[in-house]
CSV table of C-alpha atoms and ligand atoms in Angstrom, one decimal:
chain,number,residue,atom,x,y,z
A,1371,MET,CA,49.2,-58.1,16.0
A,1372,SER,CA,46.1,-60.4,16.1
A,1373,GLU,CA,43.5,-60.2,13.4
A,1374,GLU,CA,40.9,-58.9,16.0
A,1375,LYS,CA,43.2,-56.1,17.1
A,1376,LYS,CA,43.8,-55.1,13.5
A,1377,GLN,CA,40.1,-54.9,13.0
A,1378,VAL,CA,39.6,-52.7,16.0
A,1379,GLU,CA,42.5,-50.5,14.9
A,1380,LYS,CA,40.7,-50.0,11.6
A,1381,ILE,CA,37.6,-48.9,13.3
A,1382,ARG,CA,39.6,-46.4,15.3
A,1383,GLU,CA,41.3,-45.0,12.2
A,1384,ALA,CA,38.0,-44.8,10.3
A,1385,PHE,CA,36.5,-42.9,13.2
A,1386,GLU,CA,39.4,-40.5,13.5
A,1387,GLN,CA,39.2,-39.7,9.8
A,1388,GLU,CA,35.5,-39.0,9.8
A,1389,PHE,CA,35.7,-37.1,13.1
A,1390,GLY,CA,38.2,-34.7,11.5
A,1391,ARG,CA,35.5,-32.2,10.7
A,1392,PHE,CA,34.3,-32.0,14.3
A,1393,VAL,CA,37.9,-31.7,15.7
A,1394,ASP,CA,38.5,-28.4,17.5
A,1395,LEU,CA,34.9,-27.4,17.1
A,1396,ARG,CA,35.1,-25.1,20.1
A,1397,ASN,CA,37.6,-22.8,18.3
A,1398,LYS,CA,35.8,-22.8,15.0
A,1399,LEU,CA,32.4,-22.0,16.4
A,1400,SER,CA,32.8,-18.2,16.6
A,1401,ASP,CA,32.8,-18.0,12.8
A,1402,LEU,CA,29.6,-19.9,12.5
A,1403,GLY,CA,26.2,-18.4,12.4
A,1404,LEU,CA,23.4,-19.7,14.7
A,1405,ALA,CA,21.7,-21.4,11.8
A,1406,ALA,CA,24.9,-23.2,10.7
A,1407,ALA,CA,25.5,-24.3,14.3
A,1408,GLU,CA,22.1,-25.8,14.5
A,1409,ASN,CA,22.6,-27.7,11.3
A,1410,LEU,CA,25.9,-29.0,12.7
A,1411,GLN,CA,24.1,-30.0,15.9
A,1412,ARG,CA,21.8,-32.3,13.9
A,1413,GLU,CA,24.8,-33.8,12.0
A,1414,ILE,CA,26.7,-34.5,15.2
A,1415,SER,CA,23.8,-36.2,16.8
A,1416,GLU,CA,23.4,-38.5,13.8
A,1417,PHE,CA,27.2,-39.1,13.9
A,1418,LYS,CA,27.0,-40.0,17.5
A,1419,THR,CA,24.3,-42.6,17.0
A,1420,ARG,CA,26.3,-44.2,14.2
A,1421,HIS,CA,29.5,-44.5,16.1
A,1422,THR,CA,28.3,-45.2,19.7
A,1423,GLY,CA,24.9,-46.8,19.2
A,1424,LYS,CA,24.0,-50.5,19.8
A,1425,LYS,CA,24.7,-51.3,16.1
A,1426,SER,CA,27.9,-49.3,15.9
A,1427,GLU,CA,31.2,-51.0,14.8
A,1428,ILE,CA,32.7,-50.6,18.2
A,1429,ALA,CA,29.7,-52.3,19.8
A,1430,ASN,CA,30.2,-55.2,17.4
A,1431,ALA,CA,33.9,-55.3,18.2
A,1432,LYS,CA,33.2,-56.0,21.9
A,1433,LYS,CA,31.7,-59.4,20.8
A,1434,LEU,CA,35.2,-60.3,19.5
A,1435,ILE,CA,36.6,-60.2,23.1
A,1436,GLY,CA,35.2,-63.7,23.8
A,1437,ARG,CA,36.9,-65.1,20.7
A,1438,VAL,CA,40.5,-64.2,21.3
A,1439,ALA,CA,42.9,-66.6,23.0
A,1440,PRO,CA,42.4,-66.5,26.8
A,1441,GLU,CA,46.0,-65.2,27.5
A,1442,GLU,CA,45.4,-62.1,25.1
A,1443,ARG,CA,41.8,-61.5,26.2
A,1444,GLY,CA,42.7,-59.1,29.0
A,1445,SER,CA,44.9,-56.8,26.9
A,1446,PHE,CA,42.6,-56.9,23.9
A,1447,GLY,CA,39.6,-56.1,26.1
A,1448,GLN,CA,41.4,-53.0,27.5
A,1449,PHE,CA,42.3,-52.0,23.9
A,1450,VAL,CA,38.7,-52.2,22.8
A,1451,GLN,CA,37.6,-50.2,25.8
A,1452,SER,CA,40.2,-47.5,25.2
A,1453,VAL,CA,39.1,-47.1,21.6
A,1454,GLU,CA,35.4,-46.9,22.7
A,1455,LYS,CA,36.3,-44.3,25.3
A,1456,ARG,CA,38.2,-42.2,22.8
A,1457,ILE,CA,35.2,-42.3,20.5
A,1458,VAL,CA,32.6,-41.4,23.1
A,1459,THR,CA,34.7,-38.7,24.8
A,1460,ALA,CA,35.6,-37.0,21.5
A,1461,ILE,CA,32.0,-36.9,20.3
A,1462,ASP,CA,30.7,-35.7,23.7
A,1463,GLU,CA,33.2,-32.9,24.0
A,1464,SER,CA,32.4,-31.6,20.5
A,1465,GLU,CA,28.7,-31.9,21.2
A,1466,SER,CA,28.7,-30.0,24.5
A,1467,ALA,CA,30.9,-27.3,22.9
A,1468,LEU,CA,28.3,-26.9,20.2
A,1469,ASN,CA,25.4,-26.9,22.6
A,1470,ASP,CA,27.0,-24.2,24.8
A,1471,TYR,CA,27.6,-22.1,21.7
A,1472,ILE,CA,24.0,-22.4,20.5
A,1473,LEU,CA,22.6,-21.5,23.9
A,1474,LYS,CA,24.9,-18.5,24.2
A,1475,ALA,CA,24.0,-17.3,20.7
A,1476,LYS,CA,20.3,-17.6,21.4
A,1477,THR,CA,20.5,-15.8,24.7
A,1478,GLU,CA,22.6,-13.0,23.0
A,1479,ARG,CA,20.0,-12.7,20.3
A,1480,GLU,CA,17.0,-12.4,22.7
A,1481,ARG,CA,18.7,-10.1,25.1
A,1482,VAL,CA,17.1,-6.7,25.5
A,1483,ASP,CA,19.5,-3.8,25.4
A,1484,VAL,CA,17.8,-1.4,27.8
A,1485,THR,CA,20.3,1.4,26.9
A,1486,LEU,CA,19.0,1.6,23.3
A,1487,PRO,CA,16.6,4.4,22.5
A,1488,GLY,CA,13.0,3.3,22.2
A,1489,ARG,CA,11.3,3.1,18.8
A,1490,ARG,CA,8.9,6.0,18.6
A,1491,PRO,CA,5.7,5.1,16.8
A,1492,ARG,CA,5.1,7.4,13.8
A,1493,VAL,CA,1.9,9.4,14.2
A,1494,GLY,CA,-0.2,9.2,11.1
A,1495,HIS,CA,-2.5,11.9,9.7
A,1496,LEU,CA,-5.0,12.4,6.9
A,1497,HIS,CA,-4.0,12.5,3.2
A,1498,LEU,CA,-3.9,16.0,1.7
A,1499,ILE,CA,-6.7,15.1,-0.7
A,1500,THR,CA,-8.9,14.1,2.3
A,1501,LEU,CA,-8.0,17.2,4.2
A,1502,LEU,CA,-9.0,19.5,1.3
A,1503,ARG,CA,-12.2,17.4,0.7
A,1504,GLN,CA,-13.2,17.7,4.4
A,1505,GLN,CA,-12.5,21.5,4.3
A,1506,ILE,CA,-14.8,21.9,1.3
A,1507,GLU,CA,-17.4,19.6,2.7
A,1508,ASP,CA,-17.5,21.7,5.9
A,1509,ILE,CA,-18.1,24.9,3.8
A,1510,PHE,CA,-21.0,23.3,1.9
A,1511,VAL,CA,-22.6,21.8,5.0
A,1512,SER,CA,-22.5,25.2,6.6
A,1513,MET,CA,-24.4,26.5,3.5
A,1514,GLY,CA,-27.1,23.9,3.9
A,1515,TYR,CA,-25.9,21.2,1.6
A,1516,SER,CA,-25.8,17.5,2.5
A,1517,ILE,CA,-23.1,15.1,1.4
A,1518,GLU,CA,-24.0,12.2,-0.9
A,1519,ASP,CA,-22.1,9.1,-1.7
A,1520,ASP,CA,-22.8,6.2,-4.0
A,1521,ARG,CA,-21.4,3.3,-6.0
A,1522,GLU,CA,-18.3,3.6,-8.2
A,1523,ILE,CA,-19.4,0.9,-10.7
A,1524,GLU,CA,-22.3,2.1,-12.7
A,1525,THR,CA,-24.6,1.1,-15.6
A,1526,ASP,CA,-24.4,2.9,-18.9
A,1527,TYR,CA,-27.8,4.4,-18.0
A,1528,TYR,CA,-26.5,6.3,-14.9
A,1529,ASN,CA,-23.1,7.1,-16.3
A,1530,PHE,CA,-24.4,8.5,-19.6
A,1531,ASP,CA,-28.1,8.2,-20.6
A,1532,ALA,CA,-29.6,9.8,-17.6
A,1533,LEU,CA,-27.0,12.6,-17.9
A,1534,ASN,CA,-28.2,13.4,-21.4
A,1535,ILE,CA,-25.0,12.1,-23.0
A,1536,PRO,CA,-26.1,10.8,-26.4
A,1537,ASP,CA,-25.1,7.6,-28.1
A,1538,GLY,CA,-21.9,8.1,-30.0
A,1539,HIS,CA,-20.6,10.9,-27.7
A,1540,PRO,CA,-16.8,10.5,-27.4
A,1541,ALA,CA,-17.0,10.1,-23.5
A,1542,ARG,CA,-18.8,6.7,-24.1
A,1543,GLU,CA,-15.9,5.3,-26.1
A,1544,SER,CA,-14.0,2.5,-24.4
A,1545,GLN,CA,-10.8,4.4,-24.8
A,1546,ASP,CA,-12.1,7.0,-22.4
A,1547,THR,CA,-14.1,4.9,-20.0
A,1548,PHE,CA,-13.2,1.7,-18.1
A,1549,TYR,CA,-15.7,-1.1,-18.7
A,1550,THR,CA,-16.0,-4.3,-16.7
A,1551,THR,CA,-16.1,-7.5,-18.7
A,1552,THR,CA,-19.9,-7.7,-17.9
A,1553,GLY,CA,-20.5,-4.2,-19.4
A,1554,PHE,CA,-20.6,-2.0,-16.4
A,1555,ALA,CA,-18.7,1.3,-16.4
A,1556,LEU,CA,-16.4,2.7,-13.7
A,1557,ARG,CA,-18.1,6.0,-13.2
A,1558,SER,CA,-16.3,8.8,-15.2
A,1559,GLN,CA,-17.9,11.6,-13.1
A,1560,THR,CA,-19.7,11.8,-9.8
A,1561,SER,CA,-22.8,13.2,-11.6
A,1562,THR,CA,-24.2,9.6,-11.3
A,1563,VAL,CA,-24.6,10.4,-7.6
A,1564,GLN,CA,-26.7,13.4,-8.4
A,1565,ILE,CA,-29.0,11.3,-10.6
A,1566,ARG,CA,-29.5,8.7,-7.9
A,1567,ALA,CA,-30.1,11.3,-5.2
A,1568,MET,CA,-32.7,13.1,-7.3
A,1569,GLU,CA,-34.4,9.8,-8.1
A,1570,ARG,CA,-34.6,9.0,-4.5
A,1571,ARG,CA,-35.3,12.3,-2.9
A,1572,GLY,CA,-36.9,14.4,-5.7
A,1573,ALA,CA,-36.8,18.2,-5.5
A,1574,PRO,CA,-36.0,20.5,-3.8
A,1575,ILE,CA,-32.5,19.2,-3.2
A,1576,ARG,CA,-29.1,20.6,-2.3
A,1577,ILE,CA,-26.2,18.1,-2.2
A,1578,ILE,CA,-22.5,17.8,-2.9
A,1579,ALA,CA,-21.0,14.5,-4.1
A,1580,PRO,CA,-17.3,14.0,-3.5
A,1581,GLY,CA,-15.7,10.8,-4.7
A,1582,ARG,CA,-13.4,8.9,-6.9
A,1583,VAL,CA,-13.9,8.8,-10.7
A,1584,PHE,CA,-12.1,6.8,-13.4
A,1585,ARG,CA,-10.9,7.7,-16.9
A,1586,ARG,CA,-8.6,5.9,-19.2
A,1587,ASP,CA,-5.7,8.4,-19.1
A,1588,THR,CA,-2.1,7.3,-19.2
A,1589,PRO,CA,-0.5,8.6,-16.0
A,1590,ASP,CA,1.7,11.8,-16.6
A,1591,PRO,CA,2.4,14.8,-14.4
A,1592,THR,CA,-1.1,16.2,-14.9
A,1593,HIS,CA,-3.2,13.0,-15.6
A,1594,VAL,CA,-4.0,9.9,-13.6
A,1595,PRO,CA,-6.6,7.3,-14.4
A,1596,MET,CA,-8.3,7.7,-11.0
A,1597,PHE,CA,-8.9,11.1,-9.4
A,1598,HIS,CA,-11.3,12.8,-7.0
A,1599,GLN,CA,-14.1,15.1,-8.0
A,1600,ILE,CA,-16.6,17.2,-6.0
A,1601,GLU,CA,-19.9,17.9,-7.7
A,1602,GLY,CA,-22.6,20.1,-6.4
A,1603,LEU,CA,-26.3,20.2,-7.2
A,1604,CYS,CA,-29.0,22.5,-6.2
A,1605,VAL,CA,-32.6,22.1,-7.5
A,1606,ASP,CA,-35.5,24.2,-6.3
A,1607,LYS,CA,-38.2,26.6,-7.6
A,1608,GLY,CA,-36.8,29.7,-9.3
A,1609,ILE,CA,-33.1,28.8,-9.2
A,1610,THR,CA,-31.1,30.8,-11.7
A,1611,MET,CA,-27.6,31.3,-13.0
A,1612,ALA,CA,-27.2,34.1,-10.4
A,1613,HIS,CA,-27.6,31.5,-7.6
A,1614,LEU,CA,-24.9,29.4,-9.3
A,1615,LYS,CA,-22.4,32.2,-9.5
A,1616,GLY,CA,-23.2,33.3,-6.0
A,1617,THR,CA,-22.7,29.8,-4.6
A,1618,VAL,CA,-19.5,29.1,-6.4
A,1619,ALA,CA,-18.1,32.6,-5.4
A,1620,GLU,CA,-19.1,32.1,-1.8
A,1621,TRP,CA,-17.4,28.7,-1.2
A,1622,LEU,CA,-14.3,29.9,-3.0
A,1623,ARG,CA,-14.2,33.0,-0.8
A,1624,ARG,CA,-14.5,30.9,2.3
A,1625,LEU,CA,-11.7,28.6,1.1
A,1626,PHE,CA,-9.3,31.2,-0.3
A,1627,GLY,CA,-10.3,34.5,1.4
A,1628,GLU,CA,-12.7,37.4,1.1
A,1629,GLY,CA,-11.1,39.0,-2.0
A,1630,THR,CA,-11.5,36.0,-4.2
A,1631,LYS,CA,-13.4,36.7,-7.4
A,1632,VAL,CA,-15.1,34.3,-9.8
A,1633,ARG,CA,-15.7,34.5,-13.6
A,1634,MET,CA,-17.6,32.3,-16.0
A,1635,ARG,CA,-16.8,31.5,-19.6
A,1636,PRO,CA,-19.4,29.9,-21.9
A,1637,SER,CA,-18.9,26.2,-22.5
A,1638,TYR,CA,-20.8,23.1,-23.5
A,1639,PHE,CA,-21.7,20.0,-21.5
A,1640,PRO,CA,-24.5,17.6,-22.5
A,1641,PHE,CA,-26.0,17.7,-19.0
A,1642,THR,CA,-26.3,21.4,-18.5
A,1643,GLU,CA,-27.8,24.2,-20.5
A,1644,PRO,CA,-26.5,26.8,-20.6
A,1645,SER,CA,-23.0,25.6,-19.5
A,1646,ALA,CA,-19.9,27.5,-18.3
A,1647,GLU,CA,-16.4,27.0,-17.1
A,1648,PHE,CA,-15.6,28.8,-13.9
A,1649,ASP,CA,-12.3,30.4,-12.9
A,1650,PHE,CA,-11.3,32.1,-9.7
A,1651,SER,CA,-8.8,34.9,-9.1
A,1652,CYS,CA,-5.4,33.5,-8.2
A,1653,PHE,CA,-4.9,32.9,-4.5
A,1654,LYS,CA,-1.1,33.5,-4.9
A,1655,CYS,CA,-1.1,36.9,-6.6
A,1656,SER,CA,-4.7,38.0,-5.9
A,1657,GLY,CA,-5.3,38.2,-9.6
A,1658,THR,CA,-2.4,40.5,-10.5
A,1659,GLY,CA,-0.4,37.8,-12.4
A,1660,GLN,CA,2.8,38.8,-10.6
A,1661,SER,CA,4.2,37.3,-7.4
A,1662,ASP,CA,7.7,37.9,-5.9
A,1663,GLY,CA,8.5,40.2,-8.8
A,1664,ALA,CA,8.0,37.5,-11.4
A,1665,ARG,CA,5.2,35.9,-13.4
A,1666,CYS,CA,2.9,34.1,-11.0
A,1667,ARG,CA,3.2,30.4,-11.2
A,1668,PRO,CA,-0.2,28.9,-10.2
A,1669,CYS,CA,-2.0,31.2,-12.7
A,1670,LYS,CA,0.8,31.4,-15.2
A,1671,GLY,CA,0.6,35.2,-15.0
A,1672,SER,CA,-3.0,35.4,-16.1
A,1673,GLY,CA,-4.4,36.2,-12.6
A,1674,TRP,CA,-7.1,33.5,-13.1
A,1675,ILE,CA,-7.2,29.8,-12.3
A,1676,GLU,CA,-9.4,27.5,-14.2
A,1677,LEU,CA,-11.2,25.2,-11.8
A,1678,GLY,CA,-14.2,23.4,-13.2
A,1679,GLY,CA,-17.4,23.2,-15.2
A,1680,CYS,CA,-20.9,24.3,-14.2
A,1681,GLY,CA,-24.3,25.2,-15.7
A,1682,MET,CA,-28.1,25.0,-15.3
A,1683,VAL,CA,-29.2,21.4,-15.1
A,1684,HIS,CA,-30.6,20.3,-18.5
A,1685,PRO,CA,-34.4,19.9,-18.5
A,1686,ASN,CA,-33.9,16.3,-19.9
A,1687,VAL,CA,-31.8,15.4,-16.9
A,1688,LEU,CA,-34.4,16.7,-14.5
A,1689,GLU,CA,-37.1,14.8,-16.4
A,1690,ASN,CA,-35.0,11.6,-16.3
A,1691,CYS,CA,-35.0,11.8,-12.5
A,1692,GLY,CA,-38.7,12.4,-12.3
A,1693,VAL,CA,-38.4,16.2,-11.5
A,1694,ASP,CA,-40.7,18.4,-13.5
A,1695,PRO,CA,-38.6,21.0,-15.4
A,1696,GLN,CA,-41.7,23.3,-15.7
A,1697,VAL,CA,-41.7,23.7,-11.9
A,1698,TYR,CA,-38.1,23.3,-10.9
A,1699,SER,CA,-34.8,24.5,-12.1
A,1700,GLY,CA,-31.3,23.9,-10.8
A,1701,PHE,CA,-27.6,24.3,-11.2
A,1702,ALA,CA,-24.7,21.9,-11.0
A,1703,PHE,CA,-20.9,22.3,-10.9
A,1704,GLY,CA,-17.9,20.0,-10.6
A,1705,PHE,CA,-14.2,20.2,-10.2
A,1706,GLY,CA,-11.2,18.0,-9.6
A,1707,LEU,CA,-9.5,17.9,-6.2
A,1708,GLU,CA,-6.1,16.7,-7.4
A,1709,ARG,CA,-5.7,19.7,-9.7
A,1710,MET,CA,-6.7,22.0,-6.8
A,1711,CYS,CA,-4.2,20.4,-4.4
A,1712,ALA,CA,-1.4,20.6,-7.0
A,1713,LEU,CA,-2.1,24.3,-7.4
A,1714,MET,CA,-2.4,25.1,-3.7
A,1715,TYR,CA,0.8,23.2,-2.8
A,1716,ALA,CA,2.7,24.0,-6.0
A,1717,LEU,CA,3.2,20.3,-6.9
A,1718,ASP,CA,4.8,19.6,-10.3
A,1719,ASP,CA,3.4,16.2,-10.6
A,1720,ILE,CA,-0.1,15.0,-9.3
A,1721,ARG,CA,1.2,11.4,-9.2
A,1722,LEU,CA,3.1,12.4,-6.1
A,1723,MET,CA,-0.2,12.2,-4.3
A,1724,PHE,CA,-0.7,8.5,-5.1
A,1725,GLU,CA,2.8,7.2,-4.6
A,1726,ASN,CA,2.3,7.0,-0.8
A,1727,ASP,CA,5.8,8.2,0.0
A,1728,VAL,CA,5.6,9.3,3.6
A,1729,ARG,CA,8.4,11.8,3.2
A,1730,PHE,CA,6.1,13.6,0.8
A,1731,LEU,CA,2.8,13.0,2.5
A,1732,GLY,CA,4.2,14.0,5.9
A,1733,GLN,CA,4.6,17.6,4.8
A,1734,PHE,CA,0.8,18.1,4.7
A,1735,ARG,CA,-1.1,18.0,8.0
B,770,LIG,ZN1,-1.4,34.1,-9.8
């Protein structure tokens, strides 16, 4: 065998060895994913350029044809051509098998199966806290109150001073209140809204202020560091504690039914004088303490549910807002919405309301 023929034979052997991985590609493809097939497509294209391009070894081998002895030239030429044909055909076959497979896989992926059931969009609804807040807002609006809203980040003045909360009061401690690095407080009650509303509008005034408040509590089944409050304020000439009790009793009757009773227990808050806590008769057992033959759960058998705090607005607070306490008097009350929701829906853990699990939230529409 001539040197030239040996050289071409080597090219053929080298090709066959390297081509091994692409042999029988058509049968191997079904196990490949689309991404792997696309990678292989790039590899085979590079492989093709290397073995059939202008600078490929077989292209160089063609130049040898002119160098062999004239009587061998014919058969050598045929041999080179047959090797080149083998290389080109082998690569083309594998490449077209791969292209067919990719095209088919893409078509399959993008095909619409008209027999599948449609995806029904889920209908959303308001959060249970929002629903209760709106219900309470409606009651107060019908009683002539307007709804006030204001900022959640406050100065110490609005969060404490204006509310007659003295320096050194535990509520001011940073373990109870969140402070920003620049010294602002996240409001710890919505009373800040009452102060701003009175400053702006003066007396007489009748408002409720629903909103988020923030306290440094570690989350547990009955505490969260952010919760919702509704506070009410009524300032006018001749307002007494009787108006306070009548108002609280009336909105609770409208929410829980005609038979609902209210009681007040003396308490202390810096911003009201006198101050009281208010309870209402249990909506589950109507104040009997027994339901379904057992101790009633929401009221723990007492027949009463503690709801919030209230009192007559402290004269200092009125003065701080530019309202003359010699002429005007008023009452204020406040309570938390989460606690109320937890009682009404018998929730063991108020954190459920903030975990945004639609399986839970979907039960309250
Ligand atoms: Zn009860």
